[in-house]
GROMACS .gro file of C-alpha atoms in nm:
model
  329
    1UNK     CA    1   6.516  16.549   8.497
    2UNK     CA    2   6.104  16.533   8.678
    3UNK     CA    3   6.050  16.269   8.382
    4UNK     CA    4   6.386  16.048   8.492
    5UNK     CA    5   6.241  16.086   8.885
    6UNK     CA    6   5.928  15.965   8.738
    7UNK     CA    7   6.000  15.660   8.579
    8UNK     CA    8   6.269  15.555   8.848
    9UNK     CA    9   5.975  15.591   9.127
   10UNK     CA   10   5.752  15.396   8.903
   11UNK     CA   11   6.047  15.131   8.845
   12UNK     CA   12   6.024  15.079   9.207
   13UNK     CA   13   5.681  15.054   9.269
   14UNK     CA   14   5.680  14.781   8.977
   15UNK     CA   15   5.974  14.612   9.154
   16UNK     CA   16   5.779  14.640   9.575
   17UNK     CA   17   5.472  14.470   9.354
   18UNK     CA   18   5.679  14.202   9.249
   19UNK     CA   19   5.934  14.112   9.567
   20UNK     CA   20   5.584  14.133   9.778
   21UNK     CA   21   5.419  13.835   9.535
   22UNK     CA   22   5.541  13.552   9.725
   23UNK     CA   23   5.319  13.266   9.609
   24UNK     CA   24   5.442  13.025   9.393
   25UNK     CA   25   5.306  13.137   8.981
   26UNK     CA   26   5.195  12.822   8.930
   27UNK     CA   27   5.023  12.782   9.273
   28UNK     CA   28   4.869  13.089   9.224
   29UNK     CA   29   4.745  12.943   8.879
   30UNK     CA   30   4.593  12.595   9.028
   31UNK     CA   31   4.434  12.795   9.344
   32UNK     CA   32   4.241  13.010   9.089
   33UNK     CA   33   4.121  12.668   8.892
   34UNK     CA   34   3.990  12.485   9.208
   35UNK     CA   35   3.846  12.856   9.297
   36UNK     CA   36   3.627  12.818   8.932
   37UNK     CA   37   3.588  12.468   9.000
   38UNK     CA   38   3.383  12.501   9.308
   39UNK     CA   39   3.163  12.784   9.123
   40UNK     CA   40   3.351  13.103   9.277
   41UNK     CA   41   3.214  13.036   9.677
   42UNK     CA   42   3.205  13.359   9.852
   43UNK     CA   43   3.419  13.182  10.158
   44UNK     CA   44   3.668  13.209   9.901
   45UNK     CA   45   3.609  13.585   9.788
   46UNK     CA   46   3.923  13.665   9.911
   47UNK     CA   47   4.082  13.450   9.632
   48UNK     CA   48   4.186  13.812   9.446
   49UNK     CA   49   4.434  13.743   9.130
   50UNK     CA   50   4.555  14.058   9.136
   51UNK     CA   51   4.700  14.003   9.480
   52UNK     CA   52   4.926  13.783   9.649
   53UNK     CA   53   4.783  13.398   9.686
   54UNK     CA   54   4.970  13.335  10.040
   55UNK     CA   55   4.752  13.639  10.183
   56UNK     CA   56   4.467  13.444  10.097
   57UNK     CA   57   4.237  13.313  10.340
   58UNK     CA   58   4.248  12.955  10.412
   59UNK     CA   59   4.575  12.931  10.222
   60UNK     CA   60   4.897  12.923  10.411
   61UNK     CA   61   5.236  12.868  10.229
   62UNK     CA   62   5.546  12.764  10.332
   63UNK     CA   63   5.776  13.041  10.534
   64UNK     CA   64   6.075  12.929  10.319
   65UNK     CA   65   5.935  12.811   9.971
   66UNK     CA   66   5.637  13.052   9.985
   67UNK     CA   67   5.491  12.707   9.861
   68UNK     CA   68   5.127  12.652   9.958
   69UNK     CA   69   5.156  12.358  10.192
   70UNK     CA   70   4.778  12.389  10.352
   71UNK     CA   71   4.401  12.429  10.210
   72UNK     CA   72   4.185  12.440  10.448
   73UNK     CA   73   3.814  12.505  10.308
   74UNK     CA   74   3.516  12.512  10.542
   75UNK     CA   75   3.221  12.705  10.685
   76UNK     CA   76   3.048  12.749  10.995
   77UNK     CA   77   2.680  12.831  10.814
   78UNK     CA   78   2.574  12.638  10.471
   79UNK     CA   79   2.687  12.755  10.160
   80UNK     CA   80   2.454  12.855   9.887
   81UNK     CA   81   2.633  12.867   9.594
   82UNK     CA   82   2.890  12.567   9.696
   83UNK     CA   83   2.775  12.272   9.489
   84UNK     CA   84   3.066  12.108   9.360
   85UNK     CA   85   3.300  11.806   9.354
   86UNK     CA   86   3.620  11.797   9.502
   87UNK     CA   87   3.803  11.991   9.240
   88UNK     CA   88   4.090  11.710   9.034
   89UNK     CA   89   4.320  11.982   9.039
   90UNK     CA   90   4.386  11.954   9.417
   91UNK     CA   91   4.625  11.712   9.379
   92UNK     CA   92   4.787  11.967   9.151
   93UNK     CA   93   4.975  12.126   9.469
   94UNK     CA   94   5.252  11.873   9.550
   95UNK     CA   95   5.407  12.090   9.854
   96UNK     CA   96   5.044  12.069  10.027
   97UNK     CA   97   5.041  11.914  10.399
   98UNK     CA   98   4.761  12.010  10.540
   99UNK     CA   99   4.401  11.917  10.305
  100UNK     CA  100   4.068  11.990  10.434
  101UNK     CA  101   3.682  12.036  10.306
  102UNK     CA  102   3.450  12.037  10.603
  103UNK     CA  103   3.079  12.147  10.695
  104UNK     CA  104   2.996  12.167  10.347
  105UNK     CA  105   2.670  11.976  10.226
  106UNK     CA  106   2.620  12.044   9.902
  107UNK     CA  107   3.020  11.894   9.856
  108UNK     CA  108   2.914  11.564   9.571
  109UNK     CA  109   3.126  11.314   9.429
  110UNK     CA  110   3.386  11.078   9.513
  111UNK     CA  111   3.752  11.109   9.628
  112UNK     CA  112   3.932  11.244   9.336
  113UNK     CA  113   4.228  10.969   9.248
  114UNK     CA  114   4.477  11.308   9.241
  115UNK     CA  115   4.475  11.306   9.574
  116UNK     CA  116   4.776  11.025   9.536
  117UNK     CA  117   4.953  11.252   9.405
  118UNK     CA  118   4.993  11.476   9.718
  119UNK     CA  119   5.273  11.261   9.861
  120UNK     CA  120   5.379  11.534  10.153
  121UNK     CA  121   5.011  11.493  10.306
  122UNK     CA  122   4.979  11.482  10.722
  123UNK     CA  123   4.615  11.598  10.766
  124UNK     CA  124   4.371  11.501  10.560
  125UNK     CA  125   4.008  11.585  10.676
  126UNK     CA  126   3.686  11.582  10.446
  127UNK     CA  127   3.410  11.574  10.671
  128UNK     CA  128   3.023  11.648  10.664
  129UNK     CA  129   3.029  11.653  10.328
  130UNK     CA  130   2.787  11.505  10.093
  131UNK     CA  131   3.093  11.284   9.980
  132UNK     CA  132   2.982  10.958   9.819
  133UNK     CA  133   3.175  10.623   9.678
  134UNK     CA  134   3.372  10.396   9.860
  135UNK     CA  135   3.696  10.456  10.089
  136UNK     CA  136   3.981  10.389   9.845
  137UNK     CA  137   4.250  10.193   9.869
  138UNK     CA  138   4.492  10.442   9.721
  139UNK     CA  139   4.499  10.673  10.027
  140UNK     CA  140   4.756  10.404  10.125
  141UNK     CA  141   4.984  10.522   9.909
  142UNK     CA  142   4.996  10.906  10.118
  143UNK     CA  143   5.281  10.718  10.359
  144UNK     CA  144   5.330  11.054  10.524
  145UNK     CA  145   4.966  11.070  10.681
  146UNK     CA  146   4.875  11.131  11.012
  147UNK     CA  147   4.495  11.219  11.059
  148UNK     CA  148   4.277  11.114  10.838
  149UNK     CA  149   3.902  11.196  10.896
  150UNK     CA  150   3.645  11.110  10.645
  151UNK     CA  151   3.317  11.148  10.879
  152UNK     CA  152   2.972  11.250  10.869
  153UNK     CA  153   2.972  11.167  10.502
  154UNK     CA  154   2.757  10.905  10.273
  155UNK     CA  155   3.062  10.700  10.166
  156UNK     CA  156   2.958  10.273  10.098
  157UNK     CA  157   3.135   9.991  10.036
  158UNK     CA  158   3.431   9.820  10.299
  159UNK     CA  159   3.700   9.973  10.421
  160UNK     CA  160   4.012   9.899  10.269
  161UNK     CA  161   4.267   9.663  10.462
  162UNK     CA  162   4.522   9.895  10.285
  163UNK     CA  163   4.517  10.171  10.484
  164UNK     CA  164   4.720   9.981  10.800
  165UNK     CA  165   5.006  10.008  10.524
  166UNK     CA  166   5.000  10.390  10.673
  167UNK     CA  167   5.326  10.396  10.903
  168UNK     CA  168   5.276  10.764  11.081
  169UNK     CA  169   4.875  10.742  11.167
  170UNK     CA  170   4.748  10.880  11.452
  171UNK     CA  171   4.431  10.879  11.380
  172UNK     CA  172   4.111  10.742  11.147
  173UNK     CA  173   3.819  10.876  11.143
  174UNK     CA  174   3.518  10.622  10.962
  175UNK     CA  175   3.274  10.734  11.174
  176UNK     CA  176   2.917  10.831  11.057
  177UNK     CA  177   2.908  10.650  10.692
  178UNK     CA  178   2.752  10.353  10.521
  179UNK     CA  179   3.057  10.137  10.544
  180UNK     CA  180   2.994   9.744  10.538
  181UNK     CA  181   3.128   9.426  10.544
  182UNK     CA  182   3.401   9.360  10.832
  183UNK     CA  183   3.695   9.531  11.048
  184UNK     CA  184   4.010   9.425  10.827
  185UNK     CA  185   4.205   9.173  11.038
  186UNK     CA  186   4.511   9.339  10.895
  187UNK     CA  187   4.442   9.695  11.072
  188UNK     CA  188   4.673   9.485  11.352
  189UNK     CA  189   4.900   9.508  11.199
  190UNK     CA  190   4.917   9.913  11.212
  191UNK     CA  191   5.263  10.016  11.342
  192UNK     CA  192   5.155  10.354  11.513
  193UNK     CA  193   4.859  10.260  11.657
  194UNK     CA  194   4.589  10.465  11.600
  195UNK     CA  195   4.312  10.593  11.774
  196UNK     CA  196   3.982  10.431  11.558
  197UNK     CA  197   3.686  10.556  11.452
  198UNK     CA  198   3.448  10.352  11.283
  199UNK     CA  199   3.111  10.413  11.480
  200UNK     CA  200   2.791  10.496  11.319
  201UNK     CA  201   2.856  10.232  11.008
  202UNK     CA  202   2.670   9.881  10.883
  203UNK     CA  203   2.974   9.703  11.008
  204UNK     CA  204   2.891   9.317  11.097
  205UNK     CA  205   3.136   8.991  11.143
  206UNK     CA  206   3.347   8.979  11.474
  207UNK     CA  207   3.619   9.244  11.581
  208UNK     CA  208   3.929   9.088  11.467
  209UNK     CA  209   4.144   8.988  11.759
  210UNK     CA  210   4.415   9.095  11.539
  211UNK     CA  211   4.314   9.434  11.731
  212UNK     CA  212   4.507   9.265  12.017
  213UNK     CA  213   4.783   9.317  11.891
  214UNK     CA  214   4.759   9.734  11.910
  215UNK     CA  215   4.818   9.977  12.218
  216UNK     CA  216   4.545  10.174  12.140
  217UNK     CA  217   4.446  10.487  12.335
  218UNK     CA  218   4.042  10.502  12.205
  219UNK     CA  219   3.838  10.248  11.978
  220UNK     CA  220   3.491  10.336  11.897
  221UNK     CA  221   3.326  10.093  11.701
  222UNK     CA  222   3.013  10.145  11.861
  223UNK     CA  223   2.609  10.134  11.653
  224UNK     CA  224   2.734   9.942  11.432
  225UNK     CA  225   2.652   9.522  11.384
  226UNK     CA  226   2.935   9.340  11.516
  227UNK     CA  227   2.921   9.035  11.684
  228UNK     CA  228   3.154   8.788  11.888
  229UNK     CA  229   3.417   8.842  12.172
  230UNK     CA  230   3.557   9.220  12.199
  231UNK     CA  231   3.766   9.089  12.525
  232UNK     CA  232   4.103   9.123  12.263
  233UNK     CA  233   4.127   9.503  12.290
  234UNK     CA  234   4.179   9.458  12.668
  235UNK     CA  235   4.424   9.345  12.888
  236UNK     CA  236   4.641   9.438  13.167
  237UNK     CA  237   4.988   9.557  13.006
  238UNK     CA  238   4.738   9.784  12.741
  239UNK     CA  239   4.703  10.151  12.735
  240UNK     CA  240   4.412  10.197  12.613
  241UNK     CA  241   4.191  10.454  12.788
  242UNK     CA  242   3.897  10.526  12.612
  243UNK     CA  243   3.637  10.213  12.448
  244UNK     CA  244   3.277  10.252  12.308
  245UNK     CA  245   3.152   9.901  12.194
  246UNK     CA  246   2.816   9.974  12.223
  247UNK     CA  247   2.505   9.924  12.056
  248UNK     CA  248   2.637   9.581  11.855
  249UNK     CA  249   2.554   9.235  11.916
  250UNK     CA  250   2.885   9.154  12.129
  251UNK     CA  251   2.867   8.831  12.283
  252UNK     CA  252   3.150   8.775  12.575
  253UNK     CA  253   3.230   8.644  12.938
  254UNK     CA  254   3.328   9.020  13.087
  255UNK     CA  255   3.379   8.841  13.421
  256UNK     CA  256   3.727   8.659  13.242
  257UNK     CA  257   3.837   8.989  13.076
  258UNK     CA  258   4.131   9.183  13.264
  259UNK     CA  259   4.077   9.592  13.221
  260UNK     CA  260   4.406   9.828  13.244
  261UNK     CA  261   4.482  10.033  13.423
  262UNK     CA  262   4.481  10.325  13.178
  263UNK     CA  263   4.098  10.286  13.110
  264UNK     CA  264   3.881  10.572  13.188
  265UNK     CA  265   3.571  10.513  12.996
  266UNK     CA  266   3.402  10.180  12.907
  267UNK     CA  267   3.090  10.158  12.728
  268UNK     CA  268   2.904   9.861  12.650
  269UNK     CA  269   2.569   9.886  12.666
  270UNK     CA  270   2.293   9.729  12.398
  271UNK     CA  271   2.505   9.421  12.342
  272UNK     CA  272   2.434   9.054  12.452
  273UNK     CA  273   2.782   9.053  12.747
  274UNK     CA  274   2.714   8.783  13.001
  275UNK     CA  275   2.836   8.707  13.310
  276UNK     CA  276   2.964   8.935  13.637
  277UNK     CA  277   3.178   9.256  13.631
  278UNK     CA  278   3.518   9.184  13.762
  279UNK     CA  279   3.644   9.312  14.112
  280UNK     CA  280   3.913   9.469  13.905
  281UNK     CA  281   3.683   9.732  13.777
  282UNK     CA  282   3.702   9.891  14.132
  283UNK     CA  283   4.080   9.940  14.089
  284UNK     CA  284   4.064  10.185  13.819
  285UNK     CA  285   3.997  10.550  13.784
  286UNK     CA  286   3.665  10.518  13.568
  287UNK     CA  287   3.511  10.862  13.423
  288UNK     CA  288   3.263  10.686  13.261
  289UNK     CA  289   3.083  10.360  13.271
  290UNK     CA  290   2.757  10.228  13.118
  291UNK     CA  291   2.716   9.830  13.114
  292UNK     CA  292   2.362   9.889  13.037
  293UNK     CA  293   2.088   9.679  12.830
  294UNK     CA  294   2.336   9.327  12.873
  295UNK     CA  295   2.312   9.007  13.015
  296UNK     CA  296   2.508   9.039  13.345
  297UNK     CA  297   2.453   8.917  13.659
  298UNK     CA  298   2.558   8.940  14.042
  299UNK     CA  299   2.652   9.190  14.231
  300UNK     CA  300   2.842   9.520  14.103
  301UNK     CA  301   3.185   9.519  14.321
  302UNK     CA  302   3.182   9.750  14.635
  303UNK     CA  303   3.460  10.053  14.621
  304UNK     CA  304   3.625  10.286  14.359
  305UNK     CA  305   3.416  10.468  14.103
  306UNK     CA  306   3.164  10.202  14.059
  307UNK     CA  307   2.906  10.358  14.293
  308UNK     CA  308   2.936  10.683  14.189
  309UNK     CA  309   2.759  10.644  13.859
  310UNK     CA  310   2.351  10.652  13.853
  311UNK     CA  311   2.099  10.293  13.838
  312UNK     CA  312   2.088  10.391  13.393
  313UNK     CA  313   2.481  10.295  13.385
  314UNK     CA  314   2.360   9.924  13.503
  315UNK     CA  315   2.005   9.856  13.452
  316UNK     CA  316   1.843   9.615  13.233
  317UNK     CA  317   2.078   9.347  13.305
  318UNK     CA  318   1.965   8.993  13.345
  319UNK     CA  319   2.004   8.981  13.739
  320UNK     CA  320   2.255   9.252  13.793
  321UNK     CA  321   2.192   9.403  14.219
  322UNK     CA  322   2.371   9.559  14.463
  323UNK     CA  323   2.406   9.994  14.441
  324UNK     CA  324   2.331  10.175  14.246
  325UNK     CA  325   2.045   9.896  14.178
  326UNK     CA  326   1.845   9.724  14.499
  327UNK     CA  327   1.994   9.499  14.686
  328UNK     CA  328   2.124   9.114  14.597
  329UNK     CA  329   1.886   8.913  14.747
   0.00000   0.00000   0.00000
């Protein structure tokens, strides 16, 4: 009798363990391969093969299907044993919606082509790493992407125009890399009007007039080598709020620009912008303004928030005058 009870007890334990293991076995196998390929870093210490992978740190499972839907590997301190490339095996998690490698300075190599298999991916962030190579055109195949962040890396080459084929993209971060070439004119055909961050690169040429087709909220093209006219970004019917075009070689007549009522931040410093400050700026609820180091002239319009900014927002122009600069003569 005692033996039968013991056997029943052991069977219940085994059944409980089996039921508690929610993680899909194939997903678990892939995760363990990823851990191995990343040289078993300390921040993945919770990835114990004897436990349910849905309980592992940096991993999330769908509450119904229990398939892996999120993999977010990041570190607040440098990982001494995290010296590896992005494992090709990440492409073997077919239900993945979020993939993030962040603040991993010893993560090297190019973006793996297997990422193109993750057709359910909505959020992709690989930033603050030592990622190199080009921005791959295969990213355009991830049509469910709403957020793409490849900032703070060592990416080179040109920006693929095919990214504009992403129909649901809300934000594109390619800033702080070593990208060259021009901004693709196809970016004017984005259907979702994403926020665009391309700052701190080596982009050249003009800002495509096609960007005037978009109704952006934020655009940051600062610290490049862009030339020519930027007025297409603005317009009375636009909804743009934050525009940073500073430290380029842009040259256009600011007095002819019509600004949207939505604009709250405008940075044009260190360009070749000429003309006068438009009276329309006084009607805006500006929280930040910097037009220093340009070729502007005339009196700063009186009214609105324009006198609330200090001289550093206006100085080093050709003949700009009026409060907060010295009086016009």
